[in-house]
mmCIF file of C-alpha atoms in Angstrom:
data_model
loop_
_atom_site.group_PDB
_atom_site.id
_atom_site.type_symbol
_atom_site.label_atom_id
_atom_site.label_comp_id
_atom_site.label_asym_id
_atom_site.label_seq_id
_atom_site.Cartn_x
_atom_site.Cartn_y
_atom_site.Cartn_z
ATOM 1 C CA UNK U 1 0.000 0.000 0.000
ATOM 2 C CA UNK U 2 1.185 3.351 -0.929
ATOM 3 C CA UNK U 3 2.268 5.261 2.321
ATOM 4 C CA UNK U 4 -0.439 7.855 3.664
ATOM 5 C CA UNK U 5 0.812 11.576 2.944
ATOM 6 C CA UNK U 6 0.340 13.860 6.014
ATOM 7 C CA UNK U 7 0.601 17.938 5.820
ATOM 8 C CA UNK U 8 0.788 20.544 9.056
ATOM 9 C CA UNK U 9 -0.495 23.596 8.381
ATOM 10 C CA UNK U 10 0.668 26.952 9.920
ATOM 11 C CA UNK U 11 -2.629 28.830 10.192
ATOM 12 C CA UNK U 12 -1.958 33.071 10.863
ATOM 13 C CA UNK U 13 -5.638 33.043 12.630
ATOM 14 C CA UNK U 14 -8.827 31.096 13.619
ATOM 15 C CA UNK U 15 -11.165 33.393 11.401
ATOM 16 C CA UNK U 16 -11.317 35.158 8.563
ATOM 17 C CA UNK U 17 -10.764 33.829 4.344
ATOM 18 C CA UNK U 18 -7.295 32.351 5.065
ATOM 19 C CA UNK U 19 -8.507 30.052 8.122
ATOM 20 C CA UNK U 20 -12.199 29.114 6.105
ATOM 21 C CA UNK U 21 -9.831 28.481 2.986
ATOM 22 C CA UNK U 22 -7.358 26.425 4.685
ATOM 23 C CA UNK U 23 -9.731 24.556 6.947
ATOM 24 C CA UNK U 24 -11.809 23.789 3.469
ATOM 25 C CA UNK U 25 -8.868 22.251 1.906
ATOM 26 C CA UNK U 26 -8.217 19.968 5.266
ATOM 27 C CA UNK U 27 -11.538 18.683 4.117
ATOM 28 C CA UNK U 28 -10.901 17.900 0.859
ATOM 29 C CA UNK U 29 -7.361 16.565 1.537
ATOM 30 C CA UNK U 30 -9.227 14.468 3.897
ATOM 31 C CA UNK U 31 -11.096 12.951 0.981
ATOM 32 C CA UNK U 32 -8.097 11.996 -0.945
ATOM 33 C CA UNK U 33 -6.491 9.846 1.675
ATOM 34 C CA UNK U 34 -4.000 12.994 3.062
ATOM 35 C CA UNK U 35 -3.886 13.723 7.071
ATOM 36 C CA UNK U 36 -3.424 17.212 8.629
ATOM 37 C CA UNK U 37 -2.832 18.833 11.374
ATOM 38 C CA UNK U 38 -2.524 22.383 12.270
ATOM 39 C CA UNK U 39 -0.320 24.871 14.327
ATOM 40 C CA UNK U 40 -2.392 28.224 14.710
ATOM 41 C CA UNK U 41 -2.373 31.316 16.004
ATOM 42 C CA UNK U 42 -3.719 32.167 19.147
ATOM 43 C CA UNK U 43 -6.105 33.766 18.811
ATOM 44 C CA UNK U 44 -10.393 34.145 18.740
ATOM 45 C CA UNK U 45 -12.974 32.599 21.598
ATOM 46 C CA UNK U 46 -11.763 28.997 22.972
ATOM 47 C CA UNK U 47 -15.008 27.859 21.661
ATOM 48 C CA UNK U 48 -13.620 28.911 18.111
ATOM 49 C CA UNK U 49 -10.292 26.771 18.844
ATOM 50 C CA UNK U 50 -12.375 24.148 20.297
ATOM 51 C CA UNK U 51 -14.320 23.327 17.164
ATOM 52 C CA UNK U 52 -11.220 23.716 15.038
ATOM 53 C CA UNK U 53 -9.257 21.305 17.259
ATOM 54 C CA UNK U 54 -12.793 19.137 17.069
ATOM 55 C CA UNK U 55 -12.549 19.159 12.989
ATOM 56 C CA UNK U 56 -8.800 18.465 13.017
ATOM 57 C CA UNK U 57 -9.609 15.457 15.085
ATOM 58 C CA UNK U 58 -7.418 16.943 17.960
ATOM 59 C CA UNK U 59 -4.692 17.205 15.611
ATOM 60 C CA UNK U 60 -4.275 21.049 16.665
ATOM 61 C CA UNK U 61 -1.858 23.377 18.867
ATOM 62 C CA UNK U 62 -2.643 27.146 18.991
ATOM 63 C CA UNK U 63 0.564 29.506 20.024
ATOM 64 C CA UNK U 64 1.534 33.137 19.536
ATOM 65 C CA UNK U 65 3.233 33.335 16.235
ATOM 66 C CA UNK U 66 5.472 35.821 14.633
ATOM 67 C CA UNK U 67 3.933 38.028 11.556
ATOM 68 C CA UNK U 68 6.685 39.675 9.723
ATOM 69 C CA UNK U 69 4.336 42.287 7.431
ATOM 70 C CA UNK U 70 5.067 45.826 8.169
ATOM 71 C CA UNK U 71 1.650 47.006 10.160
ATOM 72 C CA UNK U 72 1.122 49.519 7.786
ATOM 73 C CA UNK U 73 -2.537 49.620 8.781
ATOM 74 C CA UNK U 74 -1.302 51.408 12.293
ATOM 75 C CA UNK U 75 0.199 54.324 13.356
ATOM 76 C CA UNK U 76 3.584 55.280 12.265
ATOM 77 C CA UNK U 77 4.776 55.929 16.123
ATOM 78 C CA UNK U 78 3.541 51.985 17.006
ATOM 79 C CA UNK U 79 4.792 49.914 14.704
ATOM 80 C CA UNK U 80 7.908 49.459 16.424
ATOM 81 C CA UNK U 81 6.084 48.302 19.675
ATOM 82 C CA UNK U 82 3.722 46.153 17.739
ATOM 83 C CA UNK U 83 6.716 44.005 16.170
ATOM 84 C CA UNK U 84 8.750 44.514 19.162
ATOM 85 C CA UNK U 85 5.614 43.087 21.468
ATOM 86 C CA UNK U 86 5.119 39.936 18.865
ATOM 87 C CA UNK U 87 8.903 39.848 18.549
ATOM 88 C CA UNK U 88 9.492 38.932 22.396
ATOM 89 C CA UNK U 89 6.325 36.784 22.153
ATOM 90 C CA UNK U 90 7.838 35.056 19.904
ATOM 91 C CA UNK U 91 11.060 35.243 19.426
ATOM 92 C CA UNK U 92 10.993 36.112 16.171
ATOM 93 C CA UNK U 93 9.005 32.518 15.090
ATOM 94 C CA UNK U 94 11.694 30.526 17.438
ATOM 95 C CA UNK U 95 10.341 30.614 20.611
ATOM 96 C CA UNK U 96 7.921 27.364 20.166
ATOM 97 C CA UNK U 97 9.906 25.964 17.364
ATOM 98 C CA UNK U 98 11.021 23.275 19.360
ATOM 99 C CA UNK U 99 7.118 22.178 20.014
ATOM 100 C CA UNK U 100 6.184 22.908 16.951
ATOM 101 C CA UNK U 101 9.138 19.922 15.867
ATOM 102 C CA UNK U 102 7.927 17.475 18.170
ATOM 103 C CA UNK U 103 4.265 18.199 17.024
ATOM 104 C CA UNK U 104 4.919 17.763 13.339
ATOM 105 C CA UNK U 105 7.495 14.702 14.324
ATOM 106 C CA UNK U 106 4.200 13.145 16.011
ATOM 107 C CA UNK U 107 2.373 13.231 13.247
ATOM 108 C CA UNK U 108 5.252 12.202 10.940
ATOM 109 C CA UNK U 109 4.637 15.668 9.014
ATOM 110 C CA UNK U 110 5.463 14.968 5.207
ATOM 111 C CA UNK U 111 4.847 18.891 4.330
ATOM 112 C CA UNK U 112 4.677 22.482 5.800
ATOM 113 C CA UNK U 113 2.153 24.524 4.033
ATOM 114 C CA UNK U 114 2.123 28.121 5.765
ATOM 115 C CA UNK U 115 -1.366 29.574 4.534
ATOM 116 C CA UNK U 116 -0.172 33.202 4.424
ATOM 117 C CA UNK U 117 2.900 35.378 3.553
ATOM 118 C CA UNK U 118 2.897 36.541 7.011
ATOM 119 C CA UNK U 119 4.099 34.290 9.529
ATOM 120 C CA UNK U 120 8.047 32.879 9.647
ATOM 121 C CA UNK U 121 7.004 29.789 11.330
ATOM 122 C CA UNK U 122 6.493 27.217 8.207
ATOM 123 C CA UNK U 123 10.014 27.814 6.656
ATOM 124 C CA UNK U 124 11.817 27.122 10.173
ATOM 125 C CA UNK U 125 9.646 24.588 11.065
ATOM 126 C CA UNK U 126 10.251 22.638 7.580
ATOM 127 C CA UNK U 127 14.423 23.799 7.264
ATOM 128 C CA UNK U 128 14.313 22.324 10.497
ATOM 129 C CA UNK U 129 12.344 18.769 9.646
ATOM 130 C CA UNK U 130 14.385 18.724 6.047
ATOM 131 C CA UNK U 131 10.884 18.542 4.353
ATOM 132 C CA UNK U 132 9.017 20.791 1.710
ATOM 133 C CA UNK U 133 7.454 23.549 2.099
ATOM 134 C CA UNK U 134 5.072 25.615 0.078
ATOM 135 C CA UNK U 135 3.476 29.285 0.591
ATOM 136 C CA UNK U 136 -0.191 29.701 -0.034
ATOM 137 C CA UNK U 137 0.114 33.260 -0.857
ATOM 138 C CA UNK U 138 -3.403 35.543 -0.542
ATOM 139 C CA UNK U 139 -1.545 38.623 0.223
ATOM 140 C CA UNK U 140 -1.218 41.640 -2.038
ATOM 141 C CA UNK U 141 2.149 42.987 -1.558
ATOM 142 C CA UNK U 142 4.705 45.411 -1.885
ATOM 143 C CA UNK U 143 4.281 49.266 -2.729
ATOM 144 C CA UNK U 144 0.757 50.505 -2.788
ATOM 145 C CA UNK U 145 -0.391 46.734 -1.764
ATOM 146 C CA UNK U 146 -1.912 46.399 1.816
ATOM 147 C CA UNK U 147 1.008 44.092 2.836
ATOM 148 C CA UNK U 148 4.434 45.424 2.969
ATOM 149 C CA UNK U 149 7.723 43.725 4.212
ATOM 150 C CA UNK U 150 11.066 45.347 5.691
ATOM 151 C CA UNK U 151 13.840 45.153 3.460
ATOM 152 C CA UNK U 152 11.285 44.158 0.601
ATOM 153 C CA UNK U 153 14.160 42.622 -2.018
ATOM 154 C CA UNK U 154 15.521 40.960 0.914
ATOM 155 C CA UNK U 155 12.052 39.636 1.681
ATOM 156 C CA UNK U 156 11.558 38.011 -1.353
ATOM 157 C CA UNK U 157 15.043 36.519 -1.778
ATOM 158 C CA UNK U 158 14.359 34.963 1.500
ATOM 159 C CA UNK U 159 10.347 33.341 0.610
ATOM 160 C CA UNK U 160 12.410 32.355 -2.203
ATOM 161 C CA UNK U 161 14.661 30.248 -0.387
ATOM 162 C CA UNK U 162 12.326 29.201 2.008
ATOM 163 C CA UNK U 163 9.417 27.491 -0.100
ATOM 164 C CA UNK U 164 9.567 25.209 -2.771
ATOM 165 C CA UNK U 165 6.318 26.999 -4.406
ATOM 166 C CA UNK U 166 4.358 29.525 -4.030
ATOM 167 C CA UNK U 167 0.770 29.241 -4.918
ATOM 168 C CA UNK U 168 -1.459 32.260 -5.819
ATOM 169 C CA UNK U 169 -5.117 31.565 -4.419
ATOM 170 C CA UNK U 170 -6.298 34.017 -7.606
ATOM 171 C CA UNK U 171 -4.921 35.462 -10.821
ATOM 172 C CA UNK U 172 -4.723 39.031 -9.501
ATOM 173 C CA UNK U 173 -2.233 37.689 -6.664
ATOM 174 C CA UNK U 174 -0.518 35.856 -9.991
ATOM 175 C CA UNK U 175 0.014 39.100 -11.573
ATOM 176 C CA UNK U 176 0.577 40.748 -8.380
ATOM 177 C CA UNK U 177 3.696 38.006 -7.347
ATOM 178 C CA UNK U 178 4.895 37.848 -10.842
ATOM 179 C CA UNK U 179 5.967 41.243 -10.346
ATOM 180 C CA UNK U 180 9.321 39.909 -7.657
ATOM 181 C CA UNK U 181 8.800 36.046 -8.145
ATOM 182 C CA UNK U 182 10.419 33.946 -10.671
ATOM 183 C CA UNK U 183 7.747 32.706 -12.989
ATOM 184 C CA UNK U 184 8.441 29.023 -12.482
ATOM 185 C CA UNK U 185 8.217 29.445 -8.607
ATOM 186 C CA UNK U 186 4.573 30.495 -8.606
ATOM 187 C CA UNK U 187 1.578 27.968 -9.117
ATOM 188 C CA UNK U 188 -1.721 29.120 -9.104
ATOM 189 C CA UNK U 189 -4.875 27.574 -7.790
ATOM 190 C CA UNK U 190 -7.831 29.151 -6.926
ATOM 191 C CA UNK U 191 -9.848 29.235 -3.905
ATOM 192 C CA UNK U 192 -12.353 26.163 -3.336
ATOM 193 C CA UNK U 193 -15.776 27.464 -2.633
ATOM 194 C CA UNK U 194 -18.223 24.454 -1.139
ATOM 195 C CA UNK U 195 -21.578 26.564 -2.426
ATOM 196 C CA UNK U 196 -23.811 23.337 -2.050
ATOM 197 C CA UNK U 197 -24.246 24.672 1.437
ATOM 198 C CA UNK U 198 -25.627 27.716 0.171
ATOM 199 C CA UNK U 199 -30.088 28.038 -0.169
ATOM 200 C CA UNK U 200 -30.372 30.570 -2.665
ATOM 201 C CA UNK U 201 -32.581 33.211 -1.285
ATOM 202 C CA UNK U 202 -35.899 34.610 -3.391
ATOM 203 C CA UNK U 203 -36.060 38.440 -1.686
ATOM 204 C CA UNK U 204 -39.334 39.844 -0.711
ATOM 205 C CA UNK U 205 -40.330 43.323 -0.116
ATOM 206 C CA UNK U 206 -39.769 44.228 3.171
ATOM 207 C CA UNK U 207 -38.330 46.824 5.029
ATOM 208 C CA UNK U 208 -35.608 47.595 6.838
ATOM 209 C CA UNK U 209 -33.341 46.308 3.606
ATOM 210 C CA UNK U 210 -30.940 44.635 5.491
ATOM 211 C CA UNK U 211 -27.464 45.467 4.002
ATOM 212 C CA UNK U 212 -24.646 44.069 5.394
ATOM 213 C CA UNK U 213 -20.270 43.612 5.158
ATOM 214 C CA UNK U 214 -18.150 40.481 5.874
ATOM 215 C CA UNK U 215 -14.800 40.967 6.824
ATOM 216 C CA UNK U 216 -12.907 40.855 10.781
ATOM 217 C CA UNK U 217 -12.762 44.084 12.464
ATOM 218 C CA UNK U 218 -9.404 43.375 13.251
ATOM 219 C CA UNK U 219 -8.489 43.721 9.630
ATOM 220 C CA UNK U 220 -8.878 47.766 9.038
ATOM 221 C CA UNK U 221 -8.114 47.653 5.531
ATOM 222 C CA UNK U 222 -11.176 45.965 4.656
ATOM 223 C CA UNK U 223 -12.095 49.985 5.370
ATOM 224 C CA UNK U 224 -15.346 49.126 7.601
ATOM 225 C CA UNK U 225 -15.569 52.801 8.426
ATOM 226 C CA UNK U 226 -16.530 53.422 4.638
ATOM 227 C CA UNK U 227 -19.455 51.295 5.310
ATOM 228 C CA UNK U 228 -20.454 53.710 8.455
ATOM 229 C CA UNK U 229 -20.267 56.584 6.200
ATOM 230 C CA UNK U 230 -22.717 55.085 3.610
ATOM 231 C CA UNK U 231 -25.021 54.044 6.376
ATOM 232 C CA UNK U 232 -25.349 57.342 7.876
ATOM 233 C CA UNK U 233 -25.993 58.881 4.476
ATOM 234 C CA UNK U 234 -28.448 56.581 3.648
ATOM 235 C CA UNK U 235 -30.033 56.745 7.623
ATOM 236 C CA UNK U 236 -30.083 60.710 6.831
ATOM 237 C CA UNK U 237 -32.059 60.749 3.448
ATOM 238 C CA UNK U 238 -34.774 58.289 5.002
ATOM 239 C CA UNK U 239 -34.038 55.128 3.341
ATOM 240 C CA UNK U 240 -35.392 51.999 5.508
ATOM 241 C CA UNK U 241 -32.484 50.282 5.766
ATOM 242 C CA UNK U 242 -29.817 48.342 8.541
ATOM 243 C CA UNK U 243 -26.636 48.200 8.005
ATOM 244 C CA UNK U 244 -24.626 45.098 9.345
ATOM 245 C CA UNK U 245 -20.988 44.275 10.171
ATOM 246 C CA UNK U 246 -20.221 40.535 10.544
ATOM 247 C CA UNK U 247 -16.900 39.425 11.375
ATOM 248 C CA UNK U 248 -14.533 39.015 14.304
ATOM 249 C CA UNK U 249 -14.286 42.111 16.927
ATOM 250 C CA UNK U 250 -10.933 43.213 18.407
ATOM 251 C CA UNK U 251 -10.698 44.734 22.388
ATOM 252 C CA UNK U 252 -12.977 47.198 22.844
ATOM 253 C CA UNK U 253 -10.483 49.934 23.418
ATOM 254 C CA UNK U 254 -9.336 49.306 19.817
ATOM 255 C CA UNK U 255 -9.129 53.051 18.237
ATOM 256 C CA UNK U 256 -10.327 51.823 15.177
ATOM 257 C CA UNK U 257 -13.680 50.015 16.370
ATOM 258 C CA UNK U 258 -13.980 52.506 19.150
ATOM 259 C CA UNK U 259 -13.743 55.612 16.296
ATOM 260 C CA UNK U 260 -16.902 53.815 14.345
ATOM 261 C CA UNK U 261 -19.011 53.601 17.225
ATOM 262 C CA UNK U 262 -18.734 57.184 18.574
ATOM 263 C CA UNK U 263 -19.589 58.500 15.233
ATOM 264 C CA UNK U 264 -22.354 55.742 15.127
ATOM 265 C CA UNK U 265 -23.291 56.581 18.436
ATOM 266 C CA UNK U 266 -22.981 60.669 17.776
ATOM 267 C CA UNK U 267 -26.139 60.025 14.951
ATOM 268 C CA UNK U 268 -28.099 57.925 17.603
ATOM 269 C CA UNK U 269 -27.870 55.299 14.786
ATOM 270 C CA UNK U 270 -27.531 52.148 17.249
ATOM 271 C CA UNK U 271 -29.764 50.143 15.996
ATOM 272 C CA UNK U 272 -29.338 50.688 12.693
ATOM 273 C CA UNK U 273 -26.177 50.333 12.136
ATOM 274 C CA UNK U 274 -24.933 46.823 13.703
ATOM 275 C CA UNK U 275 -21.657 44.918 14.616
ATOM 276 C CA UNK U 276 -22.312 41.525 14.929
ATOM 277 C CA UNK U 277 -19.572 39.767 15.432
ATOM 278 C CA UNK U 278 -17.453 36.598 14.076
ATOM 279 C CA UNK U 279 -20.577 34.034 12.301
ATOM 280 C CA UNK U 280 -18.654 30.709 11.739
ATOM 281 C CA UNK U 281 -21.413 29.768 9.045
ATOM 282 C CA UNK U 282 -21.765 32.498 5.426
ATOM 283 C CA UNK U 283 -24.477 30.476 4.374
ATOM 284 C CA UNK U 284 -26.544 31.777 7.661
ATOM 285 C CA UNK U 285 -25.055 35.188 7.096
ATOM 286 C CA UNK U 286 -26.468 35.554 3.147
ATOM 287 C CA UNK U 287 -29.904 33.866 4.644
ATOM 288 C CA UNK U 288 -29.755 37.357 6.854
ATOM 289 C CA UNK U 289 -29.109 39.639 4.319
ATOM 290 C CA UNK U 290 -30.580 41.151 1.051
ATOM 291 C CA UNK U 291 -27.493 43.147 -0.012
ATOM 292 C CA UNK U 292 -23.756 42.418 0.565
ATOM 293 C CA UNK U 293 -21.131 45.466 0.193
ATOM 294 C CA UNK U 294 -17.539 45.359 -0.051
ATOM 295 C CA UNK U 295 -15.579 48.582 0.852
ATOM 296 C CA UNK U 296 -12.420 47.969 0.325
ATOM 297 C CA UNK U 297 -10.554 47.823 -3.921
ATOM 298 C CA UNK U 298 -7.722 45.799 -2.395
ATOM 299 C CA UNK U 299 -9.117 42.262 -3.044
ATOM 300 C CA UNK U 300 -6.916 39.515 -3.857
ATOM 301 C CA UNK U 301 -9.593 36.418 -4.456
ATOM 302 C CA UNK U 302 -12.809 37.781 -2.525
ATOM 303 C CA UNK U 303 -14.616 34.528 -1.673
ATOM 304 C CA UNK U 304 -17.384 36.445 0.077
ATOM 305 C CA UNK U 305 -18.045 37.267 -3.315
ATOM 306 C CA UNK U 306 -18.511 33.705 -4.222
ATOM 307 C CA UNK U 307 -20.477 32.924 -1.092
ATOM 308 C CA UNK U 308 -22.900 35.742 -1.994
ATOM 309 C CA UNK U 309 -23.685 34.908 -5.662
ATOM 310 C CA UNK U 310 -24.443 31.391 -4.178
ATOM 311 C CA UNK U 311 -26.769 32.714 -1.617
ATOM 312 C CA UNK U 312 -28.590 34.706 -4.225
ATOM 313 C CA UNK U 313 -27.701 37.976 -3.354
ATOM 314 C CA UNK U 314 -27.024 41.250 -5.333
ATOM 315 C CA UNK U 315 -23.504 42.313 -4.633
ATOM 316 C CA UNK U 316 -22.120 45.989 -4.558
ATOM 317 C CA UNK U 317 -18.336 46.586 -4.019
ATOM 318 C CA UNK U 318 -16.041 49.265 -4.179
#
């Protein structure tokens, strides 16, 4: 019998279209006879990491992890304490690297595949295993891109030498890598989308119009405050319709959630205007809508575009 391939997957969060992407294609793997298991980062509810552990079949260990993009998406003055915070978590990706071995030597890991740009974990974990290991790039990068890298040509000369592919989920990341990769380094595969799970909705009249945005809080250049802004100006002329965020919420004292709800809360617009928080399921978040926006032009596959055309609903993005 042919010997059973088994892949550990470095995972940069529990929510959000890298983790539903890369917990999609455990499933399918699953189908074709290959094992995984998963080293995460730590992060959303333990109920979240529960039923991730659950679907990996307890084949999961969740642990700070490094992210090496420049957090462009902060203020200038606190970008040194961000990466100098997750730096001393972390140790630059070394300090668990020794669990992390013993994990993957458990499961007799034949491949790393790191589901971002963004984390150094994979590469060290696989140098240090002497196995493959491939990037499953979904990042737009360099300048202009919302993911930028110190020492950019440095950057790339070291994914380089620490994958032997990178795959582009979608053919505007193709175009975007082809840009600093070699040609013959890149693959590209698109996204899988399971839409079977997806009822697609007839709409009634029926007011409010429910219009709503998926994408995590914690990710500000999804540009959730452009939403707010439409809301309001819609909430202003009249028009019968709630507005609603879904995806997962950061601390409370976060400036850039906090700055949305004053302003939401200066128009007395509460209830109209709605963060809901992280929905594990799209299909029940189309069944609650009967428009889906998308504020933000920096897109790189846009599967919530997928899951809305299978839910039956109109789409409008920016």
């Amino acid at each position: 019998m042919p010997t059973k391939l088994h892949v550990t997957h470095v995972l940069n969060s529990t929510s959000g279209g890298s983790a539903a992407s890369t917990l999609q294609l455990i499933d399918a793997l699953k189908e074709h006879g290959v094992t995984s298991s998963l080293i995460c980062f730590e992060n959303g509810t333990p109920q979240i990491r529960q039923q991730i552990t659950d679907r990996l079949e307890g084949r999961a260990l969740f642990r700070p992890l490094f992210w090496t993009n420049k957090r462009i998406r902060t203020a200038a003055w606190k970008r040194p304490l961000v990466e100098g915070k997750s730096w001393l978590e972390t140790l630059g990706g070394k300090r668990f690297l020794k669990e992390f071995t013993a994990f993957a030597r458990s499961h007799s890991t034949d491949l790393i595949h790191s589901s971002t740009l963004v984390t150094a974990e994979g590469p060290l974990l696989a140098r240090k295993l002497g196995i493959p290991h491939l990037y499953h790039g979904r990042e737009l990068i360099g300048p202009g891109q919302p993911y930028q890298f110190y020492r950019f040509d440095r950057w790339v000369k070291q994914q380089l030498a620490a994958s032997s592919a990178i795959i582009a989920n979608s053919q505007v990341t193709l175009a975007n890598y082809k840009q600093f990769f070699p040609e013959q380094h890149l693959r590209y595969i698109p996204n899988g989308v399971p839409v079977n799970s997806f009822t697609p909705k007839f709409h009634e009249e029926r007011t409010p119009v429910v219009v709503g945005m998926v994408g995590n809080l914690t990710t500000r250049w999804k540009d959730h405050p452009r939403l707010v802004d439409l809301a309001l100006a819609c909430l202003e002329r009249g028009l019968p319709v709630e507005f609603r965020m879904y995806g997962q919420l950061p601390n409370p004292e976060d400036e850039y959630v906090r700055g949305m709800r004053e302003k939401i809360e200066k128009a007395g617009a509460e209830s109209q205007i709605r963060m809901m928080g992280f929905v594990s399921d799209p299909a029940l978040i189309m069944q609650e809508l009967d428009i889906l926006v998308h504020a933000t032009p920096h897109e790189s596959f846009g599967r919530i575009f997928v899951e809305a055309m299978a839910g039956g609903l109109p789409l409008v993005a920016a």
